[in-house]
Amino acid sequence: MAESPAQKPESDNRQKNAGVHLKRFEKVLTNILPYVEPDYVCLPSQDESADYDYLPNSARPQQDRRRAARKEGQIRSLLRCIMPLVPTNTKCTIVDFGGGSGHLALPLALMLPNAVVCVVDLKKHSLDLMHNKANLVVEEVLQNPEYTRFRKSRLSESGDTMNSCGRDGMKIAGRDGVLTNLFSWHGPVESFHQGFDLGLALHLCGEATDVALRRAGDADAMAIVVAPCCVGKLSTRAMNPDVYHATGSNQATISYPQSSLFCRLISDQDDWDKLAKAADYSNELEFKTVQNAPRRTAKFILETDRRLFLQERYQYKTALLKMDPLESTPKNDIIVAWKPALAKIDDSLFCERDSECSGDVETTRTQLAEGTCSAGSTNWTEEEEAEIMALIVEFLQQTRGTAEELKAFVFPTLMGRRKRKLIHYVASKMDLAHWSVGSKSSDKTVAVARRRKRTRIE
């Protein structure tokens, strides 16, 4: 995955980019990539999450169809990593850090009757939602003969559900033999000091993911599965509300980078901040484009730092994977860590290289070497230009000669900075008026309109 920079190569990539203006984070990538090899691996078989299809409807996401499908893609991807790590017919304790309303914990508690599943969350409202959903699941299971197999957890059969946990402050979510292995614990991640076997985190915000990783390492957990989120908050300049609510202070509790390798390669804190900001990429329309490969590579670097830290401090073996499908979320990286002496898994489970996902790093290396990296943010294809122009032309034709002729066409939000620049560029070529709309990132877009004819005064 990485090699030690005992001495930096004399022929540094920066020499190849002489005369080319690179963004700050691209310069950081130029210095780091010679020491890091892309090593994404493929997700385990879909068979590992097959039981998910037979769960009660109330145990699955209930949002609108599109959002539910995306959330299910995230859940299935994590299940494919989790299920092979869980020992068969053996009691184990699974902690879902930041598990909120139970999107992941509810299916796990049903699919793993031998396991105790505990959701740890700082937000009581989210845990209340989880308990409400658990009640709905209980009712559905008790009323439907099809779900008889979910009516008793193995733990409740032996009558020692609570004793098997032995943890203060945990609130049981189920009843009547259904979901009696599911619990909640209200409080910050750093205050959860009880032992467990498997630590999980699906989109735990910013440094909270690293707090969870440390909790798992300190507990000597046999395995960890996390899908990090909001890495822009790893910047020292970012104010993370989750840190404030957990600690009462805006001071970060973890210093970055974490691994010894990246501490040697990144000595300027501002370099790390720029890398984190670039890696916090969430635009759905552009997150697979070649132009944004450097930002996805920045995310790869941040997750590699986490993996190296787990290896150095806690002696875990680690793997980096992507969700399937990728469109489930732009924040689709998954880190899996396990201790071979504790997690008895097939050595080949996380070994098959994912060349498609690793290709982003190679693409970025090529762009940096050729000096085309930054140009990518404003260098559009003819197809992209034609697509924007067609939308504008359609609007102009529909409004020509009508009362709406001078009305503006406002593009959708969440198109990304690069696409907004393209709209300005195309509108300028068409000699149309164009201006930015919105102040927040989530509200920003572009409006286009015909130029008003002005009467010249002699």
XYZ file of C-alpha atoms in Angstrom:
458
model
C 0.000 0.000 0.000
C 2.771 2.456 0.873
C 6.539 2.679 1.065
C 8.619 4.667 3.498
C 10.090 7.937 2.225
C 13.494 7.521 3.837
C 14.755 9.909 1.219
C 12.646 11.696 -1.361
C 13.438 10.897 -4.992
C 15.631 13.481 -6.637
C 13.478 13.524 -9.760
C 10.380 14.777 -7.952
C 7.132 14.986 -9.969
C 7.114 18.703 -9.242
C 9.889 19.089 -11.805
C 7.625 17.654 -14.489
C 5.014 20.293 -13.719
C 7.324 23.263 -14.109
C 5.328 26.177 -15.490
C 1.967 24.497 -14.751
C -0.249 26.082 -12.099
C -1.454 23.369 -9.725
C -3.962 23.801 -6.944
C -2.608 23.401 -3.429
C -4.126 19.960 -2.899
C -2.776 18.809 -6.272
C 0.720 19.776 -5.177
C 0.196 17.682 -2.045
C -0.909 14.725 -4.187
C 2.185 15.185 -6.351
C 4.388 14.740 -3.282
C 2.454 11.804 -1.782
C 1.546 9.569 -4.715
C 5.107 8.271 -5.327
C 4.852 6.521 -1.958
C 1.314 5.157 -2.198
C -0.036 2.406 -4.437
C -3.745 2.251 -5.311
C -5.082 -0.942 -3.760
C -8.865 -0.919 -3.768
C -10.276 -4.444 -3.502
C -13.638 -5.844 -4.605
C -16.582 -6.304 -2.278
C -17.283 -9.874 -1.127
C -20.030 -11.794 -2.909
C -23.586 -10.476 -2.987
C -24.599 -13.774 -1.381
C -23.372 -12.334 1.920
C -26.299 -9.877 1.952
C -28.906 -12.162 0.344
C -30.956 -12.522 3.561
C -31.647 -8.801 3.435
C -34.234 -9.417 0.699
C -36.389 -11.454 3.111
C -36.549 -8.938 5.950
C -39.847 -7.322 7.024
C -40.584 -4.137 5.099
C -40.506 -2.055 8.281
C -36.860 -3.067 8.837
C -35.854 -1.424 5.566
C -35.533 2.267 4.543
C -38.920 3.969 4.232
C -37.934 7.148 2.331
C -39.059 7.965 -1.199
C -38.099 5.332 -3.748
C -34.909 7.011 -4.963
C -33.522 7.775 -1.501
C -34.525 4.347 -0.214
C -32.733 2.652 -3.113
C -29.562 4.627 -2.407
C -29.680 3.854 1.312
C -30.250 0.178 0.591
C -27.204 0.194 -1.685
C -25.150 1.526 1.229
C -26.572 -1.014 3.675
C -26.095 -3.978 1.346
C -22.503 -2.950 0.649
C -21.671 -2.874 4.356
C -23.496 -6.158 4.971
C -21.330 -7.800 2.316
C -18.303 -6.768 4.385
C -19.792 -7.505 7.806
C -21.362 -10.933 7.390
C -18.132 -12.845 6.553
C -16.491 -11.329 9.656
C -19.139 -12.540 12.123
C -18.302 -15.924 13.725
C -20.900 -18.598 12.993
C -23.022 -19.886 15.901
C -21.020 -17.840 18.390
C -22.254 -14.987 20.525
C -20.677 -11.668 19.645
C -21.346 -8.008 20.336
C -21.647 -5.518 17.487
C -21.625 -1.765 18.104
C -22.967 0.580 15.426
C -21.430 3.980 16.214
C -23.594 6.874 15.073
C -26.187 4.326 13.961
C -28.999 6.814 14.523
C -32.400 5.458 13.518
C -31.124 1.915 12.950
C -30.808 1.660 9.168
C -27.969 -0.837 9.597
C -28.618 -2.168 13.117
C -32.204 -3.353 12.548
C -31.308 -5.671 9.635
C -28.225 -6.930 11.508
C -30.189 -7.785 14.652
C -32.685 -9.781 12.564
C -30.069 -11.491 10.395
C -27.728 -12.342 13.310
C -29.823 -13.889 16.119
C -26.658 -14.878 18.034
C -25.335 -11.329 18.135
C -26.016 -8.449 20.476
C -26.362 -5.295 18.360
C -26.032 -1.921 20.072
C -26.586 1.486 18.455
C -24.498 4.268 20.011
C -25.610 7.785 19.155
C -25.340 11.281 20.584
C -28.801 12.261 19.329
C -31.613 10.959 21.509
C -34.184 11.831 18.855
C -32.481 9.468 16.396
C -32.462 6.650 18.955
C -36.142 7.266 19.681
C -36.813 6.830 15.963
C -34.897 3.547 16.054
C -37.037 2.275 18.944
C -40.213 3.337 17.114
C -39.073 1.472 14.005
C -38.206 -1.563 16.145
C -41.779 -1.560 17.485
C -43.114 -1.546 13.929
C -40.847 -4.472 13.057
C -42.044 -6.396 16.134
C -45.681 -5.862 15.158
C -45.056 -6.923 11.559
C -43.176 -10.062 12.606
C -45.796 -11.101 15.184
C -48.668 -10.613 12.725
C -47.089 -12.315 9.718
C -46.492 -16.115 9.747
C -43.881 -15.599 7.002
C -41.534 -14.062 9.594
C -41.721 -16.837 12.206
C -37.932 -17.293 12.106
C -37.494 -13.747 13.449
C -39.734 -14.327 16.491
C -37.008 -15.439 18.883
C -33.392 -14.415 19.035
C -31.074 -17.172 20.241
C -30.138 -14.932 23.176
C -33.718 -14.530 24.387
C -34.257 -18.310 24.178
C -31.560 -18.816 26.781
C -33.078 -16.116 28.995
C -29.828 -14.198 29.361
C -30.248 -11.349 26.915
C -29.258 -8.605 29.309
C -26.639 -10.702 31.073
C -24.996 -11.520 27.761
C -24.477 -7.791 27.286
C -23.596 -6.886 30.848
C -23.548 -3.198 29.932
C -24.937 -0.298 31.920
C -27.092 2.299 30.220
C -28.196 0.085 27.324
C -31.899 0.182 26.454
C -33.502 -2.841 24.834
C -35.399 -2.173 21.602
C -37.403 -5.376 21.099
C -40.009 -7.416 22.942
C -41.920 -10.705 22.793
C -38.873 -12.520 21.490
C -38.419 -10.172 18.507
C -35.354 -7.903 18.331
C -34.526 -8.688 21.957
C -30.874 -8.647 20.872
C -31.069 -4.982 19.775
C -30.094 -2.182 22.159
C -29.397 1.533 22.163
C -26.921 3.617 24.150
C -27.271 7.392 24.329
C -24.091 9.461 24.464
C -20.938 10.474 22.556
C -18.746 7.846 20.953
C -15.772 8.725 23.160
C -17.798 7.973 26.313
C -18.711 4.427 25.291
C -16.171 2.294 27.173
C -17.796 -1.127 27.063
C -16.251 -4.071 25.252
C -17.378 -5.364 21.880
C -16.248 -7.621 19.032
C -17.176 -5.719 15.884
C -17.286 -1.934 15.445
C -19.323 -0.294 12.663
C -19.916 3.235 11.423
C -21.949 4.208 8.367
C -21.308 7.858 7.511
C -20.196 8.935 10.960
C -19.315 12.591 10.505
C -15.751 13.957 10.339
C -13.379 13.030 13.141
C -16.108 10.997 14.882
C -15.129 8.165 12.535
C -11.582 8.316 13.914
C -12.871 8.394 17.487
C -14.852 5.222 16.682
C -11.763 3.599 15.145
C -9.820 4.321 18.316
C -12.623 2.973 20.491
C -12.607 -0.251 18.484
C -8.823 -0.518 18.637
C -8.705 0.169 22.379
C -11.435 -2.458 22.926
C -9.334 -4.962 20.947
C -12.306 -5.536 18.631
C -11.767 -8.412 16.238
C -12.938 -6.349 13.261
C -14.065 -2.891 12.100
C -16.174 -1.783 9.117
C -16.619 1.948 8.488
C -17.795 4.151 5.627
C -16.372 7.619 6.475
C -18.282 10.816 5.813
C -17.737 14.609 5.725
C -13.939 14.432 5.541
C -13.842 18.183 4.929
C -14.393 18.523 8.678
C -10.970 16.932 9.255
C -9.565 20.328 8.323
C -8.332 22.308 11.319
C -10.256 25.278 9.917
C -13.604 23.511 9.927
C -16.018 23.902 12.812
C -17.535 20.480 13.436
C -20.862 20.686 15.314
C -20.550 17.004 16.260
C -17.294 17.729 18.095
C -18.970 20.596 19.931
C -21.980 18.539 21.001
C -19.748 15.671 22.116
C -17.109 17.688 23.976
C -18.571 21.166 24.557
C -15.690 22.662 22.585
C -14.827 23.391 18.965
C -11.304 22.070 19.505
C -10.540 18.943 17.484
C -9.683 15.933 19.630
C -7.515 14.222 17.010
C -4.454 15.526 15.173
C -4.030 14.888 11.458
C -2.423 13.221 9.648
C -2.478 10.158 11.896
C -0.004 7.756 10.281
C 3.765 8.138 10.619
C 4.200 8.046 6.828
C 1.873 10.950 6.140
C 3.200 12.917 9.109
C 6.563 12.844 7.322
C 5.100 13.678 3.920
C 2.710 16.426 5.084
C 4.506 18.811 7.416
C 2.360 21.882 6.689
C -1.060 21.717 8.343
C -2.506 23.884 5.578
C -1.577 21.163 3.084
C -3.686 18.682 5.038
C -6.564 21.148 5.257
C -6.577 21.690 1.484
C -6.454 17.930 0.916
C -9.398 17.364 3.271
C -11.435 20.130 1.640
C -10.831 18.733 -1.843
C -11.689 15.199 -0.719
C -15.082 16.212 0.682
C -16.727 15.653 -2.650
C -20.495 15.088 -2.783
C -21.719 16.138 -6.230
C -23.771 13.292 -7.700
C -23.574 14.471 -11.303
C -19.797 14.650 -11.543
C -18.390 12.226 -9.015
C -17.436 9.651 -11.692
C -15.979 12.097 -14.218
C -12.326 11.958 -15.241
C -11.940 15.646 -14.387
C -12.703 14.957 -10.728
C -10.361 11.974 -10.350
C -7.905 14.141 -8.315
C -10.570 14.870 -5.705
C -11.461 11.199 -5.422
C -7.749 10.476 -5.135
C -7.559 12.990 -2.278
C -10.293 10.968 -0.542
C -8.275 7.797 -1.160
C -5.269 9.441 0.507
C -7.285 10.380 3.605
C -8.631 6.829 3.952
C -5.132 5.423 3.396
C -3.918 7.530 6.318
C -6.605 5.932 8.483
C -5.639 2.441 7.342
C -1.959 3.013 8.027
C -2.830 4.321 11.485
C -4.853 1.181 12.288
C -1.994 -1.002 11.112
C 0.666 0.864 13.074
C -1.151 1.440 16.357
C -3.412 -1.607 16.649
C -1.851 -4.184 14.277
C -4.960 -4.630 12.150
C -4.922 -5.915 8.602
C -6.931 -3.529 6.432
C -8.654 -3.244 3.077
C -10.226 -0.366 1.149
C -13.362 -0.978 -0.915
C -16.078 0.923 -2.770
C -19.819 0.519 -2.384
C -21.841 -1.234 -5.052
C -23.353 0.491 -6.875
C -21.086 3.501 -6.724
C -24.120 5.720 -7.229
C -25.411 4.762 -3.758
C -23.517 7.797 -2.470
C -20.505 9.884 -3.522
C -19.108 9.036 -0.039
C -18.724 5.414 -1.040
C -15.366 4.354 0.454
C -15.399 1.477 2.965
C -12.537 0.603 5.307
C -12.437 -2.946 6.665
C -9.967 -3.866 9.406
C -9.540 -7.191 11.164
C -7.183 -9.033 13.493
C -6.241 -12.386 11.925
C -5.849 -14.022 15.343
C -9.418 -13.060 16.315
C -11.379 -12.884 13.055
C -11.194 -16.299 11.437
C -11.776 -15.359 7.813
C -10.594 -16.630 4.475
C -7.355 -14.852 3.536
C -8.667 -14.401 -0.011
C -11.804 -12.549 1.118
C -10.395 -9.036 0.695
C -7.695 -9.697 -1.890
C -9.274 -9.337 -5.347
C -8.036 -6.052 -6.794
C -10.648 -3.559 -8.014
C -8.881 -2.088 -11.018
C -11.769 0.259 -11.900
C -11.698 2.055 -8.542
C -7.905 2.038 -8.396
C -7.913 3.648 -11.845
C -8.705 7.067 -10.341
C -5.267 7.197 -8.752
C -3.540 6.264 -11.998
C -5.605 8.860 -13.881
C -4.581 11.509 -11.362
C -0.920 10.556 -11.687
C -1.178 10.981 -15.452
C -2.930 14.348 -15.148
C -0.336 15.612 -12.668
C 2.532 14.453 -14.865
C 1.032 16.033 -17.987
C -0.053 19.219 -16.229
C -3.720 18.708 -17.156
C -5.031 18.327 -13.604
C -6.205 21.843 -12.815
C -7.176 22.435 -16.411
C -9.752 19.699 -15.937
C -11.906 22.034 -13.873
C -12.574 24.227 -16.914
C -11.716 21.927 -19.809
C -15.032 20.522 -21.006
C -15.788 17.994 -23.696
C -17.755 18.927 -26.793
C -20.552 16.638 -25.593
C -20.823 18.519 -22.298
C -20.952 21.881 -24.067
C -23.563 20.578 -26.493
C -25.725 19.283 -23.639
C -25.820 22.666 -21.870
C -26.355 24.533 -25.132
C -29.280 22.259 -26.047
C -31.007 23.035 -22.725
C -30.582 26.773 -23.246
C -31.720 26.673 -26.878
C -34.831 24.683 -25.909
C -35.706 27.336 -23.312
C -35.130 30.180 -25.806
C -37.334 28.537 -28.417
C -40.164 27.853 -25.964
C -40.277 31.439 -24.735
C -39.655 33.271 -28.021
C -42.445 35.740 -28.816
C -44.211 35.114 -25.508
C -44.682 37.159 -22.355
C -41.893 35.089 -20.788
C -39.362 36.031 -23.455
C -37.245 38.013 -20.988
C -37.674 35.515 -18.184
C -34.553 33.762 -16.873
C -33.842 30.054 -17.125
C -32.484 28.867 -13.753
C -30.498 25.622 -13.798
C -30.932 23.046 -10.995
C -28.843 23.333 -7.838
C -26.150 20.821 -6.766
C -24.539 20.832 -10.218
C -21.058 21.510 -8.891
C -18.651 24.363 -9.480
C -17.257 22.924 -12.679
C -20.687 22.565 -14.301
C -21.638 26.075 -13.229
C -18.501 27.425 -14.900
C -19.472 25.541 -18.044
C -22.923 27.164 -18.048
C -21.367 30.627 -17.746
C -18.971 29.752 -20.579
C -21.710 28.505 -22.936
C -24.015 31.445 -22.143
C -21.182 33.858 -22.881
C -20.537 32.170 -26.251
C -24.246 32.541 -27.042
C -24.140 36.244 -26.074
C -26.717 35.741 -23.338
C -26.962 37.355 -19.933
C -25.869 34.981 -17.155
C -25.357 35.330 -13.428
C -24.825 33.275 -10.289
C -27.715 32.501 -7.946
C -27.545 31.403 -4.291
C -25.008 31.859 -1.532
C -24.730 28.451 0.157
C -23.053 25.557 -1.649
C -26.323 23.618 -1.706
C -28.190 26.583 -3.225
C -25.716 27.761 -5.842
C -26.688 27.637 -9.494
C -26.720 29.780 -12.655
C -29.461 31.793 -14.350
C -29.468 32.548 -18.092
C -31.621 35.012 -20.029
C -31.799 37.023 -23.237
C -30.076 40.359 -23.049
C -32.499 43.248 -22.823
C -32.509 45.530 -25.854
C -31.529 49.009 -24.807
C -32.735 52.123 -26.624
C -29.815 54.321 -27.485
C -30.295 57.963 -26.458
C -28.722 60.391 -28.878
